Each structure stands twice: as C-alpha cells, then as structure tokens.
Coordinates of C-alpha atoms in Angstrom, one line a residue:
X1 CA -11.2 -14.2 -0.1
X2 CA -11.7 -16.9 2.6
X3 CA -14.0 -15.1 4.3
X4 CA -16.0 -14.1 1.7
X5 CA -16.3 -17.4 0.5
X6 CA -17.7 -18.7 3.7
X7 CA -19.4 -15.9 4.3
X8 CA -21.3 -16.7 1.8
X9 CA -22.0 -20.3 2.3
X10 CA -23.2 -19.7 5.5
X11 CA -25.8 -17.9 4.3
X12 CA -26.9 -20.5 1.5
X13 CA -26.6 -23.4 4.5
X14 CA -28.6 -21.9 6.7
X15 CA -31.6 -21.5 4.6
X16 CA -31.9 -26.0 5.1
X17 CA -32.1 -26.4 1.4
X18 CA -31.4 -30.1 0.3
X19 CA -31.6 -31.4 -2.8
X20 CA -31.1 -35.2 -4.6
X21 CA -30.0 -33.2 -8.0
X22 CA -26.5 -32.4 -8.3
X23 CA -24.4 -29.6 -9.8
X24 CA -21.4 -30.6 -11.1
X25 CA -17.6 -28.3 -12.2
X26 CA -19.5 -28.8 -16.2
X27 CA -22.4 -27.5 -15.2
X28 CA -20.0 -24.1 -13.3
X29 CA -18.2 -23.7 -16.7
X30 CA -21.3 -23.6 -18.8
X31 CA -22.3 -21.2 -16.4
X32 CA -19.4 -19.0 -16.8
X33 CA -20.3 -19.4 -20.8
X34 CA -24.0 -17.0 -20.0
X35 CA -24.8 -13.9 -20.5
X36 CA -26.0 -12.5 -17.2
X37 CA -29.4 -12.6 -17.9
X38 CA -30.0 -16.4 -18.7
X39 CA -28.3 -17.3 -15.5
X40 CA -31.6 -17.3 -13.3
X41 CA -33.5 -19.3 -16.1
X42 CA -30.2 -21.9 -16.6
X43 CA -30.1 -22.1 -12.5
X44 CA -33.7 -22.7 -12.4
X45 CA -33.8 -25.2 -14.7
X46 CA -31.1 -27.1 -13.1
X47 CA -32.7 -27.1 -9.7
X48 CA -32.1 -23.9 -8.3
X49 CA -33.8 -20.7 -7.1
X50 CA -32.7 -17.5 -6.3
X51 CA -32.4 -16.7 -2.8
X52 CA -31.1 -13.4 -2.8
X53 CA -28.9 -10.3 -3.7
X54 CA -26.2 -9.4 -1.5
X55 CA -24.3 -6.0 -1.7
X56 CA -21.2 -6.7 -0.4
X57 CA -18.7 -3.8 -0.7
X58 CA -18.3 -2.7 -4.4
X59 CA -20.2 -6.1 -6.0
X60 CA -23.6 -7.5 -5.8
X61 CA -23.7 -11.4 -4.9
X62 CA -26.4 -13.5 -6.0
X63 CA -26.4 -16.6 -4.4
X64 CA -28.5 -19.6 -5.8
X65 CA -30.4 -22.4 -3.5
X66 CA -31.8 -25.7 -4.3
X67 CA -35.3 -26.3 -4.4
X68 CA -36.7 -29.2 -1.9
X69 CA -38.2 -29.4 1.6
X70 CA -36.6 -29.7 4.8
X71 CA -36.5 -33.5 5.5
X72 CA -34.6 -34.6 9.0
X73 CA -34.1 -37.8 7.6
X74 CA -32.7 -36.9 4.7
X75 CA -29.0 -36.8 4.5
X76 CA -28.5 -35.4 1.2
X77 CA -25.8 -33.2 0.4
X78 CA -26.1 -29.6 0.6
X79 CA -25.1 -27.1 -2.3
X80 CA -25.2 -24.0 -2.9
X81 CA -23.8 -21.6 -5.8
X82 CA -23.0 -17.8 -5.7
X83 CA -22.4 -15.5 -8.8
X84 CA -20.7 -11.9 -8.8
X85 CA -18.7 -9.9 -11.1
X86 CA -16.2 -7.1 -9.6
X87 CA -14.7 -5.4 -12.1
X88 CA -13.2 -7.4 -15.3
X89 CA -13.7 -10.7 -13.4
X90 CA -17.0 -12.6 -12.8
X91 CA -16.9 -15.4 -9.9
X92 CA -18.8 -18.5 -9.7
X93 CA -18.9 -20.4 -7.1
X94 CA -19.9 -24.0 -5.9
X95 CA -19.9 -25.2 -2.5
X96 CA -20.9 -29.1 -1.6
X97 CA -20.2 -30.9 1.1
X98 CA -20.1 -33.9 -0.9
X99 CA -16.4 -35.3 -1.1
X100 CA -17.4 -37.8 -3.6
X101 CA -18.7 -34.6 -5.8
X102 CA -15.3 -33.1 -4.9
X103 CA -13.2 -36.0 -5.9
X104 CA -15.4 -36.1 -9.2
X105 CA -15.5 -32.5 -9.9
X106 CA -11.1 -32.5 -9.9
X107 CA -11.4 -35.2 -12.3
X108 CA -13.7 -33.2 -14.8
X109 CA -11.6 -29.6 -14.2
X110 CA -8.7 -32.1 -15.8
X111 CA -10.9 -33.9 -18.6
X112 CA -11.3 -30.3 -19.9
X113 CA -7.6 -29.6 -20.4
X114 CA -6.8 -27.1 -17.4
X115 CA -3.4 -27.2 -16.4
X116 CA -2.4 -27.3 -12.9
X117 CA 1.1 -27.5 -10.8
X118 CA 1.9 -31.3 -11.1
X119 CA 4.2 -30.8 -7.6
X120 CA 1.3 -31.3 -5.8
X121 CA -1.0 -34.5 -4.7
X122 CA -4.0 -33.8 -6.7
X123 CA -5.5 -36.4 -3.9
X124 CA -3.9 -34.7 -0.5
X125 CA -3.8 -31.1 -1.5
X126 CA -6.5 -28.8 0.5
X127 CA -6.3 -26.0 -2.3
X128 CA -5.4 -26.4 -5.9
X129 CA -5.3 -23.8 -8.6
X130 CA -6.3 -24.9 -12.1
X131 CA -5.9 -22.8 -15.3
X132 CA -6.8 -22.8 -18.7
X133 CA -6.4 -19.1 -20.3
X134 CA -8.7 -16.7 -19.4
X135 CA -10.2 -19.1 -16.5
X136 CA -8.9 -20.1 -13.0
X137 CA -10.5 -22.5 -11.1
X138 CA -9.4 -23.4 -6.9
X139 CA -10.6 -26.3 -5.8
X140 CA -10.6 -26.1 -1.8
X141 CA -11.0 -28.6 0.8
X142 CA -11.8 -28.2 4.5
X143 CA -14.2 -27.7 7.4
X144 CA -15.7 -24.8 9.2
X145 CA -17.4 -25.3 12.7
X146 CA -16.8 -29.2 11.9
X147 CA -18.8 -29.0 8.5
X148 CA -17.5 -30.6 5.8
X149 CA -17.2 -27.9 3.2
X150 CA -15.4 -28.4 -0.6
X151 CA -15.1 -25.4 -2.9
X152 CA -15.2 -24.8 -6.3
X153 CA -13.9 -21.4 -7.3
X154 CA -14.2 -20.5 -10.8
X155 CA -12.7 -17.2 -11.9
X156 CA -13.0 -15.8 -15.5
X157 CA -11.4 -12.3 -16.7
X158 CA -12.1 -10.9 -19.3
X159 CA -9.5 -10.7 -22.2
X160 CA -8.9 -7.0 -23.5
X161 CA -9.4 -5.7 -27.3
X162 CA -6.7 -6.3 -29.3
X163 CA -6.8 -2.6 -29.9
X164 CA -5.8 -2.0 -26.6
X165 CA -3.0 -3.7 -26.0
X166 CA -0.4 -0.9 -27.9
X167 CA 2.5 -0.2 -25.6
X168 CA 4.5 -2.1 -22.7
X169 CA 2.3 -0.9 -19.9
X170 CA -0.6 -3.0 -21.5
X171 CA 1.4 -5.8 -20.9
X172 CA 0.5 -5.6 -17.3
X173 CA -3.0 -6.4 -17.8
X174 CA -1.3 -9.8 -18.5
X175 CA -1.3 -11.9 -14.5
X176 CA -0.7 -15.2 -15.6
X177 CA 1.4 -17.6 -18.5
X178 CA -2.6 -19.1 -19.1
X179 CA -4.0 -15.4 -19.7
X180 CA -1.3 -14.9 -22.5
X181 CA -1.8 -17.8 -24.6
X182 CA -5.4 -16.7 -24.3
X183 CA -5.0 -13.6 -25.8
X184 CA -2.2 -14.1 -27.8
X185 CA -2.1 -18.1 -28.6
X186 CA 0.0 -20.6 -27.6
X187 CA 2.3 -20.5 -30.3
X188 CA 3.4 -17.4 -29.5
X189 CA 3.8 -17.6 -25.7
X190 CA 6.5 -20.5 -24.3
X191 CA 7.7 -21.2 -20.8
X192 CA 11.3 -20.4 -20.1
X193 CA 14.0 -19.7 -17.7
X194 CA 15.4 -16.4 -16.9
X195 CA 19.1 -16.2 -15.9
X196 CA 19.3 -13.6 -12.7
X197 CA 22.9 -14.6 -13.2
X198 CA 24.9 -17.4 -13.8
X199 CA 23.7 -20.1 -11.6
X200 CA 20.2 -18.3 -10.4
X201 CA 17.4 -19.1 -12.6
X202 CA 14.3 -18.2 -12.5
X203 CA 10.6 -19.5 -14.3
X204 CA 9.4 -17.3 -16.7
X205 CA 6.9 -16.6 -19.7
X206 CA 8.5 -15.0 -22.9
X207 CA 6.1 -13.5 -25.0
X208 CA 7.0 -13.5 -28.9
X209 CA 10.7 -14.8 -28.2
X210 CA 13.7 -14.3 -30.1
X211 CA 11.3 -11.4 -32.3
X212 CA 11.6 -7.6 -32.1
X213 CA 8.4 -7.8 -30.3
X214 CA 9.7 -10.2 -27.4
X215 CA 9.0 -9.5 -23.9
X216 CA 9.4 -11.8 -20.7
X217 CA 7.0 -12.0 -17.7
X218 CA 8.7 -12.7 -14.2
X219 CA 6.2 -14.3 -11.4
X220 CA 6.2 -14.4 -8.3
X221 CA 4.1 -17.6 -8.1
X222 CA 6.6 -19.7 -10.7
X223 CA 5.0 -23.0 -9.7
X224 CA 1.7 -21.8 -11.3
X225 CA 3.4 -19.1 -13.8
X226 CA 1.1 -16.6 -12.1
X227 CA 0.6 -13.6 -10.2
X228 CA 2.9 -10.5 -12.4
X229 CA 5.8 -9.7 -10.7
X230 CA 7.6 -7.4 -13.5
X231 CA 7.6 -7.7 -17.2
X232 CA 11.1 -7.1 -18.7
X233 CA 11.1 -5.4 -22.5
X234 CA 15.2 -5.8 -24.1
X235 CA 16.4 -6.2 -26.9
X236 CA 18.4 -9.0 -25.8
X237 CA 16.8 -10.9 -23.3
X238 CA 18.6 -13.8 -21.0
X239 CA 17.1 -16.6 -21.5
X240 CA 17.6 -20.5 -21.9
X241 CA 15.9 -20.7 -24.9
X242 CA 17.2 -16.9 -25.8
X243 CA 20.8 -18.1 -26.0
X244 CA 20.6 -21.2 -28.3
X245 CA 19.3 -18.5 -30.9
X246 CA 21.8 -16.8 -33.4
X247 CA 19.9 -14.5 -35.4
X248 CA 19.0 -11.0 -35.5
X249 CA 16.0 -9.5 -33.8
X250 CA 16.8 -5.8 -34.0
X251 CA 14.9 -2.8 -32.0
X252 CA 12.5 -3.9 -29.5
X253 CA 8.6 -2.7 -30.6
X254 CA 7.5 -2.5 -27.3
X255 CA 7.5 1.5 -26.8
X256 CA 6.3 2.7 -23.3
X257 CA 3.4 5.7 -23.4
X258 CA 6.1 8.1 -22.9
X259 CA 8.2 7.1 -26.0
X260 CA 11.1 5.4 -24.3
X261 CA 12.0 2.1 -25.7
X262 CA 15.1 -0.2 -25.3
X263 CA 18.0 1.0 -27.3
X264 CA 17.2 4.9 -26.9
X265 CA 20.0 6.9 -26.4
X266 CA 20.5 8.5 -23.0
X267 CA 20.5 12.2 -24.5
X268 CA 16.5 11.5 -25.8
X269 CA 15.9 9.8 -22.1
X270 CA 17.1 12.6 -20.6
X271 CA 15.3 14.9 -23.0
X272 CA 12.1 12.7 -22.4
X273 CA 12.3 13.1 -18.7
X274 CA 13.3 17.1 -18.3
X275 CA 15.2 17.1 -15.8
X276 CA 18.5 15.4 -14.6
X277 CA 18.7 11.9 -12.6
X278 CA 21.3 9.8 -11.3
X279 CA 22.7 6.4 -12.4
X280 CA 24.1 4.1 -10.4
X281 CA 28.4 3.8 -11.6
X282 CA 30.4 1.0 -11.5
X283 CA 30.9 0.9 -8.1
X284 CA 27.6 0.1 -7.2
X285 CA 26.0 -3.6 -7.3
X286 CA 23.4 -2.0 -9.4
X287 CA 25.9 -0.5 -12.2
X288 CA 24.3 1.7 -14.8
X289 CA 20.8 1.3 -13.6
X290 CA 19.2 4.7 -13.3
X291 CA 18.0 5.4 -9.4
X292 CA 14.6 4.9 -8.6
X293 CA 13.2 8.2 -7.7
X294 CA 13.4 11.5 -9.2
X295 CA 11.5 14.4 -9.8
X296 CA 11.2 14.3 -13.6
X297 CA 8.7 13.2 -15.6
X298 CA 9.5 9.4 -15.5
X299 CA 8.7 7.6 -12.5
X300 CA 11.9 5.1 -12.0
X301 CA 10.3 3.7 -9.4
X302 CA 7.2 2.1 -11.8
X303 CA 9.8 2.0 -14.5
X304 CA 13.2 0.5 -13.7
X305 CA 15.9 1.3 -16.9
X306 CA 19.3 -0.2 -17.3
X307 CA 21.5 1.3 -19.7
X308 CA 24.5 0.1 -21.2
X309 CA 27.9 1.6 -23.0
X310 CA 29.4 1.0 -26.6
X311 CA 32.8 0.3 -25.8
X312 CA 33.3 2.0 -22.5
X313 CA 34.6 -0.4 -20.1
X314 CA 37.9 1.6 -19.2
X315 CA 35.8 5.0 -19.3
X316 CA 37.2 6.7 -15.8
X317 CA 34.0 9.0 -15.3
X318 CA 32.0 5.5 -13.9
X319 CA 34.4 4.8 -11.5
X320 CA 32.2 6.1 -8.8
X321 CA 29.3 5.0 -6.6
X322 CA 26.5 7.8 -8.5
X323 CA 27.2 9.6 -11.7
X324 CA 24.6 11.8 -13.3
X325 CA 23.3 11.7 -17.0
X326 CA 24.0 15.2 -17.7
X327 CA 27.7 14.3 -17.0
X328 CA 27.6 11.4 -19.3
X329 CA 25.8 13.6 -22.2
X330 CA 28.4 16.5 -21.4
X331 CA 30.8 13.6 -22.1
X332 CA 29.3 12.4 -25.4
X333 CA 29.4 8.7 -23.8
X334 CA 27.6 6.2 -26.0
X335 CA 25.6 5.4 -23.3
X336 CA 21.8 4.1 -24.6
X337 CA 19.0 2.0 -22.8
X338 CA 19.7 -2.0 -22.3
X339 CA 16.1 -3.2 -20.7
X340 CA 13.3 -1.7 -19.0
X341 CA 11.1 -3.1 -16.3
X342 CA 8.0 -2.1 -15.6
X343 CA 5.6 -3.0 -12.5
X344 CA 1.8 -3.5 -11.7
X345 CA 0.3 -0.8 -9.5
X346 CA 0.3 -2.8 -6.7
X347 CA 4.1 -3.2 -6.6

C-alpha cells in the first residue's frame, strides 16, 4: 500500500501545483459522504482540478490537483488528493507536506469521535490507525527522497444488506470491532476477553453475548480490535464477561450454509459430510477436535469443529491418539458439536 500511496503522490508533486487554500481531514470525510459523481464539482469548488485518471491494476485512480501558478518564491504547501474504489472499499486520500496541517488534521479525526489505540503517542507515532465503524482513517508521517510527506488515508467499506447477513460464514464479512457496531449497533457488540486457557487471554469482540445468537471475533491486531482472525460460534462461549452470567441461552442461531450448527449430534455431522473423518482422542493436545482435512463434503480446514461428550469421561474407545466418527456412532456415544470456527479466505 506504501507504494501505491507514493506512487501516487509523486505524480500529483510533480505537476508544481501550489496553492494558499487548504484541505483539511473534514473536508476528506465530507468527501467520503458523495456520490461519485459530485466529487469533481465538490473538488473544484474547493480548489481543485482533475489531473487525471490512472488505471492501476484492477481500479481507476483519480487524482485531484490544486489550481495556482508555479511561483519559485512561493513556499506554500503542496497537496494533492487521490480517489479510488476497489471493490466494496472506496479510498480517499490526502497528502500535505504541511506538519502544522498534520498535527491539525489528528486533532479533528478525534473531535469527530474515531477511536484509536490509546498505547501510542498520538504526537511521536509515524502511523496511526483511527476507526469509527464503517471508516478507517491512517494518519502517516515521513519522508521520501528528503520530502516531507504526511498522509491521510481514509478508508470506507461498505456495510452489507441486512438481508445478507443469514448464516456464520457472513460473519466474515465482519474485519473489525468498529465495522460490527456499524452494522449491528453498539449495544449489541462489547469488547471482551477470550480465555485460550486459564491464564492466556486474549482481546476479543463478542457479538450479541450471553444470547442464542452470540458469536466472538478473535483478531489478530487486538490493540486496534481489527483484522479477522477466526470467528468462534458455541453455545457456551469462554469469556470474562461470559462467566459472570447464570442464565440460559439455549441452541446457538448461527447455522453454517451446510446446516451444521453447535450442539448437532455427531451422527447428523457425519451424515452432513458423507463420508467418514477422524477426531483427534484424548491422547492428543487437540482432544475431540475433528482433523482438518478430509475428503467429504465439509472442509475442516475452513471449518474447524470441536465436539464434546455427555458423560463420557471414562469411555475407553478415546484413549487413543485418532478415533474415527463411524466408531463413535457404531458406539452410540453421545458425542455432539461444542464450537465451530470458521476462517476468512485468506487464512
């Protein structure tokens, strides 16, 4: 993305474009507010021509420069704004080289109620990530080829119909805590902790806690509660906030495409998936988690399921290292699904 990004500046640079009108990070999120249509007549208006369209693999950059002569005595800062949409996500982008602007435009991004990781020096940090829902913004210091160069990345995906969002794979479309309260409202979407065991914790986003429609987002960026690693669907999840609750929540909702949900007995998994597959036994660090892999119809790699056992702990047959789920079936073990994990693509 670096790259890009200065790929694209470079071009606007070049062209000697200064300006005394400025564009500020208000002026960026009203732009993200347009249709695409009135962006050339709202970037006009604010000083600003078109200088060209770029193709650039699958997008089409527009990049916008100010209006003004050259003037070798004018010291003015330089700016320069590109606009493209790849898929579900349109970009807007502000370069300065302004620091004053830059200093100013953090200031505003938290004036407008984005949330960011308070860890950091808002003052020393070269790159910080802002959120607020569906919108990211990175704010980015530096210098390329000893030019003072300050960055204003605004990202804004587009939130999905609600009539698309049916099953547990939809979840995925979910990549951050922000995204989720945008979609589904803060109320229903709380910061947690996830116990990976007793003393290992880990940040996570649950999603309708303590409900039969409850489901928990792990990420691998905790500090910003972004970037999806799994989202985990039980009915009984391990959380902080999971185990001060006493009530009843009953079958999870959350069915995947397939059918499978959390509490299905093995027989219907097995029935589901056509074939037969192995599960790791007791002696195994992974007890009673079926093995990725498989040549049935459910991919355990995409779809990790643990199962669990009504009153089986001193059941011989998962003494062993792999048992298979015919064998437990054969056996007429009360063996039924205890979570399911599923992953984004690129996982």
């Amino acid at each position: 993305m670096k790259q890009v990004l200065f790929f694209f500046f470079l071009l606007s640079f070049t062209s000697g474009q200064v300006s005394s009108q400025s564009f500020t990070v208000d002026d960026l999120l009203t732009l993200s507010t347009l249709n695409a249509k009135n962006i050339d007549h709202f970037m006009n208006k604010n000083g600003f021509s078109t200088k060209n369209k770029i193709p650039y693999n699958d997008f089409i950059s527009t990049s916008f420069i100010e209006k003004g002569k050259k003037n070798k005595k004018d010291t003015v800062t330089i700016r320069s704004i590109d606009f493209y949409k790849k898929e579900d996500i349109k970009y807007f982008i502000l370069y300065t080289t302004s620091v004053n602007e830059y200093i100013e435009g953090k200031k505003s991004i938290l004036k407008s109620g984005f949330t960011y990781d308070h860890k950091i020096d808002i003052n020393k940090a070269s790159s910080i990530l802002f959120q607020q829902k569906n919108i990211t913004i990175e704010a980015i210091s530096g210098t390329e080829n000893e030019i003072p160069l300050y960055t204003f990345l605004l990202k804004k995906k587009e939130l999905p119909l609600p009539a698309t969002i049916q099953h547990a794979e939809d979840l995925l479309n979910f990549d951050s805590h922000e995204y989720l309260v945008g979609f589904f409202g803060a109320a229903n979407v709380k910061k947690d902790y996830y116990f990976f065991s007793e003393k290992e914790l880990k940040k996570c986003s649950v999603l309708f806690g303590n409900t039969s429609r409850q489901a928990v987002f792990i990420w691998d960026d905790e500090d910003n509660y972004s970037q999806l690693s799994y989202v985990l669907i039980s009915n009984i999840i391990h959380t902080l906030n999971a185990k001060k609750f006493d009530g009843f929540i009953g079958i999870n909702e959350w069915n995947l495409i397939n059918g499978v949900y959390p509490g299905m007995g093995l027989k219907e998994l097995l029935k589901i998936n056509s074939v037969d597959f192995e599960i790791y036994g007791n002696h195994s660090e992974l007890a009673l988690m079926v093995k990725p892999g498989g040549n049935g119809k459910i991919d355990f790699k995409k779809t990790a399921i643990t199962l669990s056992c009504n009153n089986c702990n001193n059941e011989k047959i998962f003494n062993t290292s792999i048992l298979r789920a015919m064998e437990l079936v054969d056996e007429n073990m009360p063996v039924y699904i205890y979570n399911i994990l599923i992953f984004p693509e690129h996982k």
